[in-house]
mmCIF file of C-alpha atoms in Angstrom:
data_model
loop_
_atom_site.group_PDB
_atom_site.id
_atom_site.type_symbol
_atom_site.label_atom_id
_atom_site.label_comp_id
_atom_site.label_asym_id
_atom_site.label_seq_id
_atom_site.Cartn_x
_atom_site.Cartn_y
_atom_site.Cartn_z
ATOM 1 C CA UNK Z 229 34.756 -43.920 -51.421
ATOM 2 C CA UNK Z 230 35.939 -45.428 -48.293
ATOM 3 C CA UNK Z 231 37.124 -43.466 -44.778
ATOM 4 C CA UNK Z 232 40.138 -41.920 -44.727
ATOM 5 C CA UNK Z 233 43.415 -44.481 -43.995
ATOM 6 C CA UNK Z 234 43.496 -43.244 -40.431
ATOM 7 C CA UNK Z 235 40.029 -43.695 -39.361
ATOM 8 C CA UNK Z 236 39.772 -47.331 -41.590
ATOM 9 C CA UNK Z 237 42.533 -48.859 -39.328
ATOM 10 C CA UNK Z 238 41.024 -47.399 -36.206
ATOM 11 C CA UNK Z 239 37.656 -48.935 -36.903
ATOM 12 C CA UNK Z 240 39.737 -51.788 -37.874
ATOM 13 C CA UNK Z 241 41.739 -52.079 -34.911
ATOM 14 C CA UNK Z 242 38.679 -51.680 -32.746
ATOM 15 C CA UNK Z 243 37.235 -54.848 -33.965
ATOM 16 C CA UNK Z 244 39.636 -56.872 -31.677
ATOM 17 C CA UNK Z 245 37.409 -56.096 -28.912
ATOM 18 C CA UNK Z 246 34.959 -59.094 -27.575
ATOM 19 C CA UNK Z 247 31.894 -58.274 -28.839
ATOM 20 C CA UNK Z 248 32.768 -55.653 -30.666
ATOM 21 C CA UNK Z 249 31.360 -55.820 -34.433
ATOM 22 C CA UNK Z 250 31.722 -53.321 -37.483
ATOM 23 C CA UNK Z 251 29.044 -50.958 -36.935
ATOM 24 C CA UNK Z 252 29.854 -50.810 -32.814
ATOM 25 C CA UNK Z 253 33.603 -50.042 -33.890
ATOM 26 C CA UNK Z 254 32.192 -47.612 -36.251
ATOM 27 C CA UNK Z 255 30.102 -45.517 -33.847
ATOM 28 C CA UNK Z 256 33.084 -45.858 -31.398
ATOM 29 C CA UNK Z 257 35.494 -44.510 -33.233
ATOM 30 C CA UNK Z 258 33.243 -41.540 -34.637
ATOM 31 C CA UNK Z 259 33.144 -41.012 -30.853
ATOM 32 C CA UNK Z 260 36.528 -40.909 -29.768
ATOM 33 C CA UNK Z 261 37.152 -39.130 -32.477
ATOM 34 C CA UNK Z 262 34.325 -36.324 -31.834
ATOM 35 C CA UNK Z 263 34.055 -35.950 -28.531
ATOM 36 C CA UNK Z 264 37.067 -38.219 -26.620
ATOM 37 C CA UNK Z 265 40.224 -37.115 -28.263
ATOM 38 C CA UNK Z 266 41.907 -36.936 -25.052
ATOM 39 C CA UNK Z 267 40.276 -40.313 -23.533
ATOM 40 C CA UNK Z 268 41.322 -41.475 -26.816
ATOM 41 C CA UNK Z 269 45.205 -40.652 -26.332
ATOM 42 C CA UNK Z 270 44.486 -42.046 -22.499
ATOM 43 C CA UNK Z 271 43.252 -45.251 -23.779
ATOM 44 C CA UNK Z 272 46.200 -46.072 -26.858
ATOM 45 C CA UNK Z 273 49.009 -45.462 -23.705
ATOM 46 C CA UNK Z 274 46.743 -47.499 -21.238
ATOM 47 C CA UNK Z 275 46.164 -50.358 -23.779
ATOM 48 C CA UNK Z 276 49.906 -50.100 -24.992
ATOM 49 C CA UNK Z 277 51.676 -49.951 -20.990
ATOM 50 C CA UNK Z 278 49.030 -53.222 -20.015
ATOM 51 C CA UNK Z 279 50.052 -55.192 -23.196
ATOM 52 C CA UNK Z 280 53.661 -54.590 -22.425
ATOM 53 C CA UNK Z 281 53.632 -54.526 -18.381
ATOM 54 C CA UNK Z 282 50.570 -57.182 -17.651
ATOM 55 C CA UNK Z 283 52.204 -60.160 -17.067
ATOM 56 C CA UNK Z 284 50.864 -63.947 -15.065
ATOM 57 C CA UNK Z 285 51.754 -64.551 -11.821
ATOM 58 C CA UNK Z 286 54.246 -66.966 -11.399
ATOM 59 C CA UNK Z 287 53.158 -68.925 -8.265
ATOM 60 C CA UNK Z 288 49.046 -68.206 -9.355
ATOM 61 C CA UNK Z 289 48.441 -66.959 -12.986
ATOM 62 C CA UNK Z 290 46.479 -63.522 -11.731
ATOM 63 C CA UNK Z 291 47.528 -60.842 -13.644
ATOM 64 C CA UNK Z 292 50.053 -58.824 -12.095
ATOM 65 C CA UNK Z 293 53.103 -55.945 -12.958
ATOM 66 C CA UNK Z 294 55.613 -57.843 -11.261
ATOM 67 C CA UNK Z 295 56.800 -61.525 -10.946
ATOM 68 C CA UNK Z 296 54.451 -62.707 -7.986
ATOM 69 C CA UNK Z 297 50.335 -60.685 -7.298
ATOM 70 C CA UNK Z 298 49.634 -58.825 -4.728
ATOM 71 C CA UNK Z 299 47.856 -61.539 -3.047
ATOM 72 C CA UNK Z 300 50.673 -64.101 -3.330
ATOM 73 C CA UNK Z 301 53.750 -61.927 -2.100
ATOM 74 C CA UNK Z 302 51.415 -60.964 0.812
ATOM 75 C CA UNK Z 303 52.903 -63.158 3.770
ATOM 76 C CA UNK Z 304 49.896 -62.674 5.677
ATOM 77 C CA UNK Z 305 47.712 -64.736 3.467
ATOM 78 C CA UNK Z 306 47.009 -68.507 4.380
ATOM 79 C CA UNK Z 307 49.485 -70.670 1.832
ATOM 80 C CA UNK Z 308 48.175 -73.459 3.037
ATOM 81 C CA UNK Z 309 45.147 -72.603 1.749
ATOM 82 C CA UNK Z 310 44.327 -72.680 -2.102
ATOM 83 C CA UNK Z 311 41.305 -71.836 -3.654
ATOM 84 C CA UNK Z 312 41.385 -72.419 -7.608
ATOM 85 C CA UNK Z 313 39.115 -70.249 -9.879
ATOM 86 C CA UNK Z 314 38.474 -69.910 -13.730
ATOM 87 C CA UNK Z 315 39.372 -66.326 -14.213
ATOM 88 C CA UNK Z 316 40.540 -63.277 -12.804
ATOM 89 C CA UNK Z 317 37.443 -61.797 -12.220
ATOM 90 C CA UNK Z 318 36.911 -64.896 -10.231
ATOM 91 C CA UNK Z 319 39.520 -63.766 -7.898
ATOM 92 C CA UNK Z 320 37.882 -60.169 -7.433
ATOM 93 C CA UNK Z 321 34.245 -61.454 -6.866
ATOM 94 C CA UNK Z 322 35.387 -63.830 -4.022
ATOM 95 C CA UNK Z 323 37.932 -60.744 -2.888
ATOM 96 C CA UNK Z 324 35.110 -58.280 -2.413
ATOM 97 C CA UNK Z 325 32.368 -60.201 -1.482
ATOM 98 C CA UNK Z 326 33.648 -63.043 1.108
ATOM 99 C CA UNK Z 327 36.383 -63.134 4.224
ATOM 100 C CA UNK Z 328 38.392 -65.777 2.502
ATOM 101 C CA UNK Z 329 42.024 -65.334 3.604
ATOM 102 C CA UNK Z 330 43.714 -68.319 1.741
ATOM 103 C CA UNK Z 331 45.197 -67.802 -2.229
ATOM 104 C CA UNK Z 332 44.643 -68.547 -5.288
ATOM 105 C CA UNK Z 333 45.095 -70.577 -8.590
ATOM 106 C CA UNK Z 334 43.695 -68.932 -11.807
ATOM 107 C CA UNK Z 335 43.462 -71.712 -14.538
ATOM 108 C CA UNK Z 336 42.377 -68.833 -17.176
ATOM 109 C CA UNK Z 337 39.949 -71.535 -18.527
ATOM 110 C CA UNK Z 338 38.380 -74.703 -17.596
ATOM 111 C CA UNK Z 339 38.926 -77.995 -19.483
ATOM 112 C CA UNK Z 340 37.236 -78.086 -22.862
ATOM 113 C CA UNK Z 341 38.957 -80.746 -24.935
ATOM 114 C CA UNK Z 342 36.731 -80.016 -27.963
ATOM 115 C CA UNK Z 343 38.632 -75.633 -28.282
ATOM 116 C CA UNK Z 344 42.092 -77.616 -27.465
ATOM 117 C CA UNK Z 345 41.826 -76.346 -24.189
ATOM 118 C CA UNK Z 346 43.851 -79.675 -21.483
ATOM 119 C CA UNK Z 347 45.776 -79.435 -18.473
ATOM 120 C CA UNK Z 348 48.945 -77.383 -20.065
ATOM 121 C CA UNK Z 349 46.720 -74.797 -20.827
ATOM 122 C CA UNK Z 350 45.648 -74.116 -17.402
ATOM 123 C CA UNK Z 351 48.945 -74.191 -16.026
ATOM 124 C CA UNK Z 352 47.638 -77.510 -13.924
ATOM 125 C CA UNK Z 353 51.636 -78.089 -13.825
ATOM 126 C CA UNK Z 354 52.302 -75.006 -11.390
ATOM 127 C CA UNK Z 355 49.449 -76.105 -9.398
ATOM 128 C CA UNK Z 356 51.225 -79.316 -8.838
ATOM 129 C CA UNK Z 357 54.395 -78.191 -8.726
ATOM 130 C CA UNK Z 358 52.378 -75.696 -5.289
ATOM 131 C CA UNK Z 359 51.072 -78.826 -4.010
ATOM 132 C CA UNK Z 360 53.810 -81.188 -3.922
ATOM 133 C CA UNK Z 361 55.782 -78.834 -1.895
ATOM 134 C CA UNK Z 362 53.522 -80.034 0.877
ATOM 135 C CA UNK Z 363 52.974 -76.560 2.057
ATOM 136 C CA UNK Z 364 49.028 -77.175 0.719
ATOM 137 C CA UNK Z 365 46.121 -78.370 3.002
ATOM 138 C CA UNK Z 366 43.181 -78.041 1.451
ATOM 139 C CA UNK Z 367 42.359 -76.877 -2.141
ATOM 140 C CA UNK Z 368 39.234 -75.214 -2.553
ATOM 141 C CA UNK Z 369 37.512 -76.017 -6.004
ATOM 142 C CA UNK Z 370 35.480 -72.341 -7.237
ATOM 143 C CA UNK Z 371 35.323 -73.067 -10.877
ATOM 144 C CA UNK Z 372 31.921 -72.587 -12.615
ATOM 145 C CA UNK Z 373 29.352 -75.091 -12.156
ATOM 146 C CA UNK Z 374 29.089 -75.759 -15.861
ATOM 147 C CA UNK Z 375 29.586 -79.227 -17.125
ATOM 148 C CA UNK Z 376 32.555 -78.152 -17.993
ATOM 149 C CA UNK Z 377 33.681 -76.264 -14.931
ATOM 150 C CA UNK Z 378 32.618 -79.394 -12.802
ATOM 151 C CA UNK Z 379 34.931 -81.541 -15.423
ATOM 152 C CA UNK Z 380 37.523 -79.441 -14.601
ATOM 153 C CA UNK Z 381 37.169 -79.480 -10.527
ATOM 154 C CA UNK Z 382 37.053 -83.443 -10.569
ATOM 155 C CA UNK Z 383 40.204 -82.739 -12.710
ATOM 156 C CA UNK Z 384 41.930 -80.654 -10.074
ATOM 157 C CA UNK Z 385 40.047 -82.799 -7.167
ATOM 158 C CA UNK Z 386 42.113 -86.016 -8.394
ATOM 159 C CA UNK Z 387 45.728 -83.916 -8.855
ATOM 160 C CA UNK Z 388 44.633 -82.704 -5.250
ATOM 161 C CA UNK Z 389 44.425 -86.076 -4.277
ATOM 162 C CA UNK Z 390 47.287 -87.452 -5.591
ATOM 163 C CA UNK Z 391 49.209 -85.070 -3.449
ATOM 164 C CA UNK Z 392 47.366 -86.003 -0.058
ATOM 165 C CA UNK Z 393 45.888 -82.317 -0.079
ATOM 166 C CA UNK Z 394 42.455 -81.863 1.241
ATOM 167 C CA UNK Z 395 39.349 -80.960 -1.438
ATOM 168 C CA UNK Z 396 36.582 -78.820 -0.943
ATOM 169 C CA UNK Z 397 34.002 -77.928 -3.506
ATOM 170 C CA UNK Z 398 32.328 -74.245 -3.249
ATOM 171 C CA UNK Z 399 28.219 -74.852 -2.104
ATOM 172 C CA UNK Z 400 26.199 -75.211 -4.939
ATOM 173 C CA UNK Z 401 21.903 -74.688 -4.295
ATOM 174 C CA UNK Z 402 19.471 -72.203 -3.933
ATOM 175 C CA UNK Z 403 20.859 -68.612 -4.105
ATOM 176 C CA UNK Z 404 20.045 -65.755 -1.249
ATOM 177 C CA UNK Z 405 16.979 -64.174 -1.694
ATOM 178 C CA UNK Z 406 16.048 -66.440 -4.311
ATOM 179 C CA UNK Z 407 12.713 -67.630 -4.170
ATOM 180 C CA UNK Z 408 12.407 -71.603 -5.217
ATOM 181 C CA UNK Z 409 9.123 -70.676 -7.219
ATOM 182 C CA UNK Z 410 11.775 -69.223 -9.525
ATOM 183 C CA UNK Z 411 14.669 -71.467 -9.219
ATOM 184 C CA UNK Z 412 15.823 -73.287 -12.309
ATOM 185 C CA UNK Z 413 15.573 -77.388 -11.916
ATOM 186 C CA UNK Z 414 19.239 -78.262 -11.581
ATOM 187 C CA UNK Z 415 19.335 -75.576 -9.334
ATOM 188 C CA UNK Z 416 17.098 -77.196 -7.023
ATOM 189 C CA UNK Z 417 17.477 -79.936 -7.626
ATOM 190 C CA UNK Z 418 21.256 -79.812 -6.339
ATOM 191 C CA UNK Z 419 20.048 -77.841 -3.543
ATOM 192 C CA UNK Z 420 18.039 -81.012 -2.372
ATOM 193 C CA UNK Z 421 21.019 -83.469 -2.890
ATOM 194 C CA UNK Z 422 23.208 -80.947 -1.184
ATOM 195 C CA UNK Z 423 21.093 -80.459 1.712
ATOM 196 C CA UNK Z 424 22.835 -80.095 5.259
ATOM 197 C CA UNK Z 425 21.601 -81.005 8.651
ATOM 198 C CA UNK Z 426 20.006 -78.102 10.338
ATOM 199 C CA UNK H 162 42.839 -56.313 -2.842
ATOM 200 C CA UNK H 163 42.829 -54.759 -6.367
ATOM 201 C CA UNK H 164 44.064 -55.255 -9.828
ATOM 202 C CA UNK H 165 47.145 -54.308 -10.549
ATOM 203 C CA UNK H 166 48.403 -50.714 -11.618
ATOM 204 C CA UNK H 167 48.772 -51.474 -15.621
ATOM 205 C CA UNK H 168 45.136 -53.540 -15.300
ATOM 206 C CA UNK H 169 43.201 -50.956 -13.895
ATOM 207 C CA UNK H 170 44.341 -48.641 -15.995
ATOM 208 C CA UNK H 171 43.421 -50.455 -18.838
ATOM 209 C CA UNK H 172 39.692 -51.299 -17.495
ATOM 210 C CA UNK H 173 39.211 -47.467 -16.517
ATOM 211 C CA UNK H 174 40.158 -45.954 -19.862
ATOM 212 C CA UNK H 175 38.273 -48.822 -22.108
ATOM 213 C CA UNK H 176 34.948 -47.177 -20.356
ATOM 214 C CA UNK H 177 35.451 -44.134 -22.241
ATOM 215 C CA UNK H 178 34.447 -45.720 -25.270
ATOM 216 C CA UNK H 179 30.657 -45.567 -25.715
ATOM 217 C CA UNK H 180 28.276 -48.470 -24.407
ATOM 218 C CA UNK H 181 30.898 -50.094 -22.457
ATOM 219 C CA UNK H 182 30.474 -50.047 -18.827
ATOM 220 C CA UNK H 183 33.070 -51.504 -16.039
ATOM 221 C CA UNK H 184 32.081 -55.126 -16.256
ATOM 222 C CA UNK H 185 32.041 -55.225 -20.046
ATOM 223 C CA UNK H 186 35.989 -53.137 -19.767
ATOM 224 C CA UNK H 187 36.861 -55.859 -17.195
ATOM 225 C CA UNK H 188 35.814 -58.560 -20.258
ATOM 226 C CA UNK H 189 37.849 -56.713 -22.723
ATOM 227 C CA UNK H 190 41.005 -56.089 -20.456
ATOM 228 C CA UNK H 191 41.008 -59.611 -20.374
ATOM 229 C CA UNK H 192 40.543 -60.357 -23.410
ATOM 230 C CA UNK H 193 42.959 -58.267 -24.833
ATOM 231 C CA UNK H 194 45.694 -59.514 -21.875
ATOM 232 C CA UNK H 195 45.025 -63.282 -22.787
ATOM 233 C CA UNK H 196 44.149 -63.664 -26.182
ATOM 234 C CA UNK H 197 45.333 -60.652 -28.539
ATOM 235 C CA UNK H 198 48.211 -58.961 -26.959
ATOM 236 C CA UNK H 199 49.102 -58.498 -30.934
ATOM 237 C CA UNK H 200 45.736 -57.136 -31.469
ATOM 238 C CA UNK H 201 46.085 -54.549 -28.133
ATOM 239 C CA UNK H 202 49.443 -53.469 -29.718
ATOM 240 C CA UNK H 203 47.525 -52.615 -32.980
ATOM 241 C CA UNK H 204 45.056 -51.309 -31.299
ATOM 242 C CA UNK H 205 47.234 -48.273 -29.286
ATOM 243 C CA UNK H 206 48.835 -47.898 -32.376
ATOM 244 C CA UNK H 207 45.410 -47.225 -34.342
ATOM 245 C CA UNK H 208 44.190 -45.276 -31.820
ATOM 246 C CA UNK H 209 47.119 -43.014 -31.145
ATOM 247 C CA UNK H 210 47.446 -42.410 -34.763
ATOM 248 C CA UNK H 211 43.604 -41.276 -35.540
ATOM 249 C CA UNK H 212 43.662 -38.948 -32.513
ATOM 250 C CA UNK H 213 46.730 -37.505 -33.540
ATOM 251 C CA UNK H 214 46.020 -37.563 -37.916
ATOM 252 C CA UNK H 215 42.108 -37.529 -38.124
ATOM 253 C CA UNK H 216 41.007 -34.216 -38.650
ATOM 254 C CA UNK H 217 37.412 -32.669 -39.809
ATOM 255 C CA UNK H 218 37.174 -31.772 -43.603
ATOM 256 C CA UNK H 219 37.956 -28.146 -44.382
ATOM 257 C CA UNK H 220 34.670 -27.877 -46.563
ATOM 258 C CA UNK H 221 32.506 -30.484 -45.261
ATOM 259 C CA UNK H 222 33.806 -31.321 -42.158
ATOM 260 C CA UNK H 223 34.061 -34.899 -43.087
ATOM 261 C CA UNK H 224 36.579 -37.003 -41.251
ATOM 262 C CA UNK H 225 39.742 -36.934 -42.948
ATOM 263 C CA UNK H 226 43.789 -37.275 -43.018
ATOM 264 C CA UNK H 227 44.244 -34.369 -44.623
ATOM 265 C CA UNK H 228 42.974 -30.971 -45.365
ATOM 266 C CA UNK H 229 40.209 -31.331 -47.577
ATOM 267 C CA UNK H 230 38.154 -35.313 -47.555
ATOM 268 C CA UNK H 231 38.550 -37.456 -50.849
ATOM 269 C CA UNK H 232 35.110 -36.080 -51.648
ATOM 270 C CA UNK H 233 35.452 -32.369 -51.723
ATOM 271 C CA UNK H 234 38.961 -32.644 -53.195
ATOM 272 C CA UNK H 235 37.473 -35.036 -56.672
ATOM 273 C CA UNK H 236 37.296 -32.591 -59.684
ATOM 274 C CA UNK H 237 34.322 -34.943 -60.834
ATOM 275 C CA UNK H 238 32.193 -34.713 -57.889
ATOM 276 C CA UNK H 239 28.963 -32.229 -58.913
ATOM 277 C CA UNK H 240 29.963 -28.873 -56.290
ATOM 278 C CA UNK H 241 26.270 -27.598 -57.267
ATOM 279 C CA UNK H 242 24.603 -30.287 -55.219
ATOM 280 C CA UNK H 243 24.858 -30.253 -51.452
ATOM 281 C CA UNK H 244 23.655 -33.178 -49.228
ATOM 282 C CA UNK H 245 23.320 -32.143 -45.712
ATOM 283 C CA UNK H 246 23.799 -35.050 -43.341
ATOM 284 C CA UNK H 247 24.220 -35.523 -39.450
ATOM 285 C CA UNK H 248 27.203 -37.841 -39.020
ATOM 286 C CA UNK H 249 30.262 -39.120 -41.013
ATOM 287 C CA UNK H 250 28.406 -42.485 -40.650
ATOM 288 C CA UNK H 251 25.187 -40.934 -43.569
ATOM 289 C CA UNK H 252 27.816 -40.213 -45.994
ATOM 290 C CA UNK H 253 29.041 -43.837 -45.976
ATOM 291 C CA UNK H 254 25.457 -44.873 -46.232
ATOM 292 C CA UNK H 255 24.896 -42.641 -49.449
ATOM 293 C CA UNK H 256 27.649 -43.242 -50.873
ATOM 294 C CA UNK H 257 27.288 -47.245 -50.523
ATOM 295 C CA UNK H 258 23.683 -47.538 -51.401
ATOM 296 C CA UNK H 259 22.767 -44.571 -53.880
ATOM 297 C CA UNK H 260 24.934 -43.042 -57.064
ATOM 298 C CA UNK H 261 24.881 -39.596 -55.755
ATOM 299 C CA UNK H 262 27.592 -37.814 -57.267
ATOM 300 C CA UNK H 263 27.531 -34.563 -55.362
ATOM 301 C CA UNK H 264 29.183 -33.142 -52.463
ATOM 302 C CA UNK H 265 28.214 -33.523 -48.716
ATOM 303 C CA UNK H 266 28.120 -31.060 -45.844
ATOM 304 C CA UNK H 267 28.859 -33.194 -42.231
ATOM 305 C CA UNK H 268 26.656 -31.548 -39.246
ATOM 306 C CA UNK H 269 28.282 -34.166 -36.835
ATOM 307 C CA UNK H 270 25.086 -33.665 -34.644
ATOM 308 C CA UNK H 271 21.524 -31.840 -35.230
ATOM 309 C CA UNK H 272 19.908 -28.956 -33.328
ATOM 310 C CA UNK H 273 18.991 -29.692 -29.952
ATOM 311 C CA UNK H 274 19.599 -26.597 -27.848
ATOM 312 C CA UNK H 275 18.412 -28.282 -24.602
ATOM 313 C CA UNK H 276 21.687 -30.369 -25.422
ATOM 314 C CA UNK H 277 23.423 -26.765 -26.067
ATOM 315 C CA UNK H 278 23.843 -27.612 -29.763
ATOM 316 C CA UNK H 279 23.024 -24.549 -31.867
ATOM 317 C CA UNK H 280 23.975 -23.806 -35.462
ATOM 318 C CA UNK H 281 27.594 -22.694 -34.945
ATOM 319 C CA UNK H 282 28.334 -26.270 -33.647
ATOM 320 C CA UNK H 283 26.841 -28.004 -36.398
ATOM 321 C CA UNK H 284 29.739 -25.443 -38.289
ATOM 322 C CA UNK H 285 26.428 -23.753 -40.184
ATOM 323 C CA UNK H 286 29.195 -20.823 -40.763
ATOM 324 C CA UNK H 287 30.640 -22.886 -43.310
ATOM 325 C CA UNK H 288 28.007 -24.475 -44.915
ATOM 326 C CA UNK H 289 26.591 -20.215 -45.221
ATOM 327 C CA UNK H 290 30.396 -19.868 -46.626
ATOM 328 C CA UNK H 291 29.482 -22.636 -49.450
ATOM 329 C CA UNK H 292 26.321 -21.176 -50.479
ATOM 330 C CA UNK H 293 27.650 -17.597 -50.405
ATOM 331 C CA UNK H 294 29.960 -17.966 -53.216
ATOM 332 C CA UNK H 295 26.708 -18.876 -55.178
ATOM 333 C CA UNK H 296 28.102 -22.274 -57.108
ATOM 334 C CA UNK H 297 25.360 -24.247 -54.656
ATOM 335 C CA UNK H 298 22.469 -24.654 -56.771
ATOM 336 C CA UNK H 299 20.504 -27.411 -54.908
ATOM 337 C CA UNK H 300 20.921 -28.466 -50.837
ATOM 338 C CA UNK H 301 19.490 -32.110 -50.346
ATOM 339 C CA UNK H 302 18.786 -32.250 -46.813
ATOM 340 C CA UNK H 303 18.902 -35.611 -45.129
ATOM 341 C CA UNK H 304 19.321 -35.506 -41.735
ATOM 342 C CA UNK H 305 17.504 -37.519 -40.147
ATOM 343 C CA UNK H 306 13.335 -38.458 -39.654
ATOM 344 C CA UNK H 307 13.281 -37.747 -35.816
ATOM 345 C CA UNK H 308 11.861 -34.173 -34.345
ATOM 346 C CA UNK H 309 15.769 -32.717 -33.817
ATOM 347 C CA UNK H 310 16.300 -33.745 -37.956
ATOM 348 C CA UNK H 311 13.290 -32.003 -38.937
ATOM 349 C CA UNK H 312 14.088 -28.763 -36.893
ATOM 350 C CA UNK H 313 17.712 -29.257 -38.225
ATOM 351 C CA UNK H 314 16.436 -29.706 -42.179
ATOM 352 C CA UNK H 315 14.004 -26.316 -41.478
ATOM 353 C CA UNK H 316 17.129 -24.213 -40.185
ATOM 354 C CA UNK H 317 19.299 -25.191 -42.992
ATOM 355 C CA UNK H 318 16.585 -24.795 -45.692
ATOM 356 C CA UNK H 319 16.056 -21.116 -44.395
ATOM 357 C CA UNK H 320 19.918 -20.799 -44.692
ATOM 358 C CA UNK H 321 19.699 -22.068 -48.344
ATOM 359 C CA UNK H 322 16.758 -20.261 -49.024
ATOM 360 C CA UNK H 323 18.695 -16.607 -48.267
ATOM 361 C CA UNK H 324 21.422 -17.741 -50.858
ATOM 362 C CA UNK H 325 18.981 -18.286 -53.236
ATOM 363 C CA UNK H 326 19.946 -21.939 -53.849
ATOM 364 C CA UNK H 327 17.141 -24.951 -54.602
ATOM 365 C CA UNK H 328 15.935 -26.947 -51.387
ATOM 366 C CA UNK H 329 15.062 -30.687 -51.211
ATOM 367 C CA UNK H 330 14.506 -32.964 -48.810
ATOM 368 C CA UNK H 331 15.021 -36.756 -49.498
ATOM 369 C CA UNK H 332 11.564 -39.185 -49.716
ATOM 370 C CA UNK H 333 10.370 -40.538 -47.045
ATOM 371 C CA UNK H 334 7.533 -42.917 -46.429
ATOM 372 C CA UNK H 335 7.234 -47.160 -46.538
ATOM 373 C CA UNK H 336 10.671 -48.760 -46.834
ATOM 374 C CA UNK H 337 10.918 -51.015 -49.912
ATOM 375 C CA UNK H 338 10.175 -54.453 -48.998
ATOM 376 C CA UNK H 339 7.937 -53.124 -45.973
ATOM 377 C CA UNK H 340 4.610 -54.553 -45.730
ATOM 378 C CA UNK H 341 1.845 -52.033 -44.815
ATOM 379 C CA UNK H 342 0.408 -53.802 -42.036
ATOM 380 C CA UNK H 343 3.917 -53.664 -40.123
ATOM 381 C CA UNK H 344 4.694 -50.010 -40.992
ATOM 382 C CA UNK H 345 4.473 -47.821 -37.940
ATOM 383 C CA UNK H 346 1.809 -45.274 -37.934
ATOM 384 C CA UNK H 347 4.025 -41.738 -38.269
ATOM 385 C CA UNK H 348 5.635 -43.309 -41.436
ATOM 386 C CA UNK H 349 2.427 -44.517 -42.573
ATOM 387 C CA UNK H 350 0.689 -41.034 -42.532
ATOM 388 C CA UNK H 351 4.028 -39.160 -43.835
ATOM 389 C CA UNK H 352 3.466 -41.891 -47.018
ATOM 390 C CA UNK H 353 0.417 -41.049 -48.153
ATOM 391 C CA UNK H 354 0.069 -37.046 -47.073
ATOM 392 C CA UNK H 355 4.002 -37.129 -49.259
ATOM 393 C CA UNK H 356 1.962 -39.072 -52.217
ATOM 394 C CA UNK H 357 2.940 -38.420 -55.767
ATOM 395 C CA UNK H 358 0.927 -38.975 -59.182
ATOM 396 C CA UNK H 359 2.178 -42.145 -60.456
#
């Protein structure tokens, strides 16, 4: 005996979901089913208009409804500056939490030879395509600070460079309110390296 | 600055489902947007077509696609045994794991009136339907071993028990493969005062 066809390709279908196993698709679907009918119906047309509607920004890669974000067909941001991120939610942490003014580049990964992930694949040839324009001053590096998201910034550092464009790298040490007691080595240790005169 | 229209959409009605706050709905937005815009498709699709085709079993309020589940609609399943379950999910278990043959009544929840669930949501009124027609002979209760499943077992058994039919209530006590030592002390002291001559 197995679920009806209905419910089988819902719990199914659920399983696309990051993190998102049998038995969590399972108890999801018994509750859309139970008690969300109607977020249920809200959720297929939601999923259904973003798969069709979501698209990349042309001049960035943020997703966006139209041909160029929010942030790029705003003439009042600074296109001269250019700060280049990992991922969207990149974009938003920096947008809510700091006054930075300039735009973006979204690479939608960081270099990882290894999952077949190389220059293409973060669109590094719209980047260049921004920066030999000319209209670039200074790129911003923001990616993680991951082997591989440093890999990546000495990546974009030397494309930067190629194109006379100024490079800055995000500050790496000792976060607010952290207490060093509790701050992990590299941590620290960076913070030392990277110390500033006071 | 904020996502765009389609996007947060899509993060907003991915919270309905359960466990899934905004920052893990942010993860699967984009993982949907940049990695399984097939899978998203199938996805609406799925879900659309449960809400819309997955009803609640005529008899035993089992999910289903059609009037009456696969269960209560097999000529060789036993209609004089009942097993009274809590969720959709205990019928799968049974049936998986045990060679039960009978029939199943779905409560899709247990008593809890602080929760304002009382017997005519757990659809008691048709389980009382079942058992008035007299072919019930014996109602296996297993809901579950928490203090809302016992109060849920009691009210059914005193259901059963005005219909005359037989009452049991499935073993429980050390899980096989459990070593004493590790069992926790309710199920400890439910084994041995639930003892049987051996």
């Amino acid at each position: 005996m197995a679920f009806s066809p209905a419910l089988t390709r819902l719990i199914d279908a659920l399983r696309v979901l990051p993190g998102v196993g049998s038995k969590s698709a399972q108890r999801m679907a018994f509750h859309l089913l139970q008690r969300e009918r109607e977020g249920g119906r809200y959720l297929a047309q939601a999923v259904e208009q973003a798969m069709a509607s979501v698209q990349h920004c042309k001049a960035c890669r943020m997703f966006t409804d139209s041909e160029l974000c929010d942030i790029c067909s705003n003439e009042r941001r600074d296109a001269t500056l250019v700060c280049v991120v990992e991922s969207p939610a990149d974009v938003m942490a920096i947008e809510q939490n700091t006054d930075f003014t300039g735009r973006y580049f979204v690479l939608l990964g960081r270099l990882s030879p290894i999952d077949g992930v190389g220059p293409s694949e973060l669109g590094l040839d719209i980047l260049r395509s921004r920066l030999a324009d000319g209209s670039v001053e200074e790129v911003i590096l923001a990616t993680g600070a991951t082997v591989e998201g440093e890999a990546t910034a000495q990546y974009v550092a030397d494309l930067a460079r190629q194109h006379d464009a100024g490079i800055s790298r995000i500050a790496h040490g000792v976060p607010i309110g952290g207490e060093l007691e509790y701050v992990d080595s590299g941590t620290l240790s960076q913070a030392f390296s990277g110390r500033r005169p006071f």
